[in-house]
């Protein structure tokens, strides 16, 4: 289940809770039959409960608004991802995104030819070409396997933007995986697991 699906599920749950809380609050007030309760027996307890029920509704409304913003943000991220970009709008350096990377390289080269570039364009162009070279090296002997894609999409590994061939294992310090010629993950020789605990975690991750 994606973060967006989880967020939408939570929003739906909160909306249901608000409907139930609102009904409880109105139901409680209906018990007064439209009469003032301040001067009646147990009136203080009645009003205290009414206040608690009302506060619950107010808090749920606030939480729903915050969750709506969360859903909107994740929808924007999802849309950016479809266009090969991350949540900040930066191009994702991944095997699947090679066509977008090539388009960006062509765009930068065009700006240089037209002399419409800034002083950072050449540096950025070199970075993109280096990343493209590494990514195309990954795909020379084979594509990314479905198991590898599933692991990437799970968020359990994070691709290093500066060196896209490395996928660091989330929760472990400087432990990375690389994609082999068959499109499967293997332990990186440059960033291997060194402790027994980390080795076990990586073994379980690759075996899943």
XYZ file of C-alpha atoms in Angstrom:
208
model
C 0.000 0.000 0.000
C 1.398 3.395 -0.999
C 1.686 6.444 1.261
C -1.080 8.104 -0.753
C -3.423 5.145 -0.275
C -2.690 5.102 3.454
C -3.312 8.855 3.697
C -6.613 8.574 1.823
C -7.656 5.699 4.061
C -6.935 7.771 7.155
C -8.904 10.713 5.738
C -11.882 8.456 5.130
C -11.644 7.062 8.665
C -11.469 10.555 10.187
C -14.510 11.644 8.171
C -16.479 8.688 9.515
C -15.342 9.471 13.060
C -16.475 13.088 12.631
C -19.913 11.983 11.437
C -20.253 9.697 14.460
C -18.935 12.329 16.874
C -21.309 14.953 15.455
C -24.272 12.606 15.866
C -23.272 11.886 19.468
C -22.966 15.614 20.208
C -26.392 16.423 18.707
C -27.906 13.364 20.326
C -26.670 14.496 23.702
C -28.122 17.979 23.233
C -31.471 16.532 22.093
C -31.825 15.027 25.547
C -32.459 18.550 26.886
C -35.589 18.865 24.685
C -34.660 22.467 23.931
C -34.681 23.442 27.609
C -31.792 25.219 29.396
C -29.797 22.792 31.564
C -27.709 25.194 33.651
C -30.185 25.329 36.541
C -31.394 21.723 36.409
C -30.240 18.788 38.517
C -27.045 17.304 36.998
C -26.979 20.274 34.647
C -23.258 20.855 35.279
C -22.385 17.270 34.326
C -24.611 17.530 31.259
C -22.889 20.668 30.034
C -19.429 19.227 30.748
C -20.190 16.207 28.595
C -21.588 18.466 25.859
C -18.329 20.442 25.955
C -16.262 17.262 25.669
C -18.310 16.043 22.694
C -18.058 19.443 21.005
C -14.286 19.584 21.524
C -13.989 16.149 19.947
C -15.794 17.409 16.837
C -13.630 20.523 16.645
C -10.431 18.481 16.967
C -11.579 16.063 14.282
C -12.369 18.931 11.890
C -8.864 20.288 12.427
C -7.299 16.861 11.948
C -9.315 16.308 8.760
C -8.111 19.608 7.298
C -4.509 18.647 8.055
C -5.042 15.226 6.503
C -6.567 16.776 3.380
C -3.401 18.845 2.991
C -1.371 15.651 3.423
C -3.367 13.888 0.706
C -3.030 16.868 -1.661
C 0.730 16.932 -1.088
C 1.078 13.195 -1.779
C -1.081 13.533 -4.904
C 1.269 16.248 -6.139
C 4.260 14.008 -5.362
C 2.597 11.151 -7.248
C 1.999 13.394 -10.254
C 5.619 14.577 -10.170
C 6.762 10.962 -9.942
C 4.826 10.136 -13.111
C 6.850 12.863 -14.798
C 10.095 11.427 -13.434
C 10.563 13.917 -10.610
C 10.707 13.720 -6.813
C 8.666 15.675 -4.264
C 10.868 18.746 -4.709
C 10.573 18.659 -8.486
C 14.074 17.295 -9.042
C 14.628 14.665 -11.728
C 14.844 11.153 -10.280
C 18.112 9.427 -11.174
C 16.872 5.901 -11.773
C 16.978 3.272 -14.503
C 13.276 3.722 -15.229
C 13.810 7.449 -15.683
C 16.568 7.313 -18.319
C 14.363 8.851 -21.072
C 13.613 11.889 -18.863
C 17.299 12.254 -17.976
C 18.217 12.207 -21.673
C 15.596 14.876 -22.376
C 17.064 17.079 -19.644
C 20.578 16.594 -21.018
C 19.396 17.590 -24.502
C 17.658 20.621 -23.025
C 20.818 21.760 -21.223
C 22.961 21.202 -24.316
C 20.473 23.277 -26.311
C 20.737 26.133 -23.809
C 24.519 26.025 -24.045
C 24.409 26.174 -27.846
C 22.023 29.139 -27.681
C 24.192 30.688 -24.947
C 21.148 30.989 -22.678
C 22.667 28.945 -19.836
C 23.909 30.115 -16.444
C 27.219 29.292 -14.756
C 25.780 26.156 -13.134
C 24.570 24.540 -16.356
C 27.914 22.966 -17.310
C 28.316 21.457 -13.838
C 24.777 20.138 -13.873
C 25.239 18.755 -17.375
C 28.362 16.836 -16.326
C 26.487 15.432 -13.328
C 23.578 14.261 -15.465
C 25.864 12.688 -18.078
C 27.798 10.856 -15.346
C 24.562 9.555 -13.830
C 23.267 8.509 -17.251
C 26.488 6.620 -17.956
C 26.173 4.727 -14.682
C 22.487 3.953 -15.178
C 22.995 2.768 -18.747
C 25.780 0.541 -17.453
C 23.229 -1.104 -15.198
C 20.896 -1.821 -18.108
C 23.487 -3.082 -20.587
C 23.148 -6.746 -19.601
C 19.578 -6.762 -18.397
C 16.648 -4.763 -17.078
C 15.526 -4.305 -13.498
C 13.721 -7.404 -12.229
C 10.222 -7.276 -10.778
C 11.630 -8.199 -7.355
C 14.111 -5.323 -7.534
C 11.378 -2.904 -8.633
C 9.155 -4.061 -5.764
C 11.941 -3.457 -3.242
C 12.645 0.022 -4.633
C 8.962 0.954 -4.561
C 8.630 -0.306 -0.974
C 10.889 2.505 0.260
C 13.195 0.064 2.054
C 16.099 1.269 -0.082
C 16.921 4.819 -1.122
C 18.773 5.557 -4.339
C 21.739 7.889 -3.951
C 21.116 10.882 -6.203
C 24.805 11.688 -6.698
C 25.708 8.071 -7.521
C 22.520 6.378 -8.754
C 24.071 2.902 -8.904
C 23.930 2.717 -5.112
C 20.755 2.014 -3.146
C 21.247 2.552 0.577
C 19.310 0.292 2.917
C 16.935 2.308 5.074
C 17.732 2.059 8.785
C 21.329 0.921 8.257
C 24.397 3.156 8.249
C 26.326 3.261 4.957
C 25.068 -0.114 3.744
C 24.146 -0.158 0.066
C 22.987 -2.504 -2.669
C 23.725 -2.478 -6.389
C 21.857 -3.959 -9.349
C 23.652 -6.854 -11.055
C 23.633 -7.898 -14.708
C 20.404 -9.856 -14.165
C 18.576 -6.840 -12.779
C 18.652 -8.165 -9.206
C 20.044 -6.481 -6.123
C 23.413 -7.545 -4.744
C 25.467 -6.296 -1.792
C 27.663 -3.346 -2.758
C 31.405 -3.982 -2.521
C 31.959 -0.317 -1.691
C 29.265 -0.081 0.995
C 28.884 -3.603 2.442
C 27.304 -4.582 5.745
C 30.037 -4.965 8.376
C 28.218 -5.928 11.568
C 26.459 -9.253 12.047
C 23.179 -7.447 12.691
C 23.481 -5.493 9.424
C 24.470 -8.617 7.475
C 21.425 -10.416 8.816
C 19.145 -7.476 7.935
C 20.484 -7.335 4.364
C 20.168 -11.109 3.951
C 16.540 -11.008 5.074
C 15.861 -8.038 2.783
C 17.247 -9.801 -0.273
C 15.472 -13.042 0.595
C 12.060 -11.445 1.034
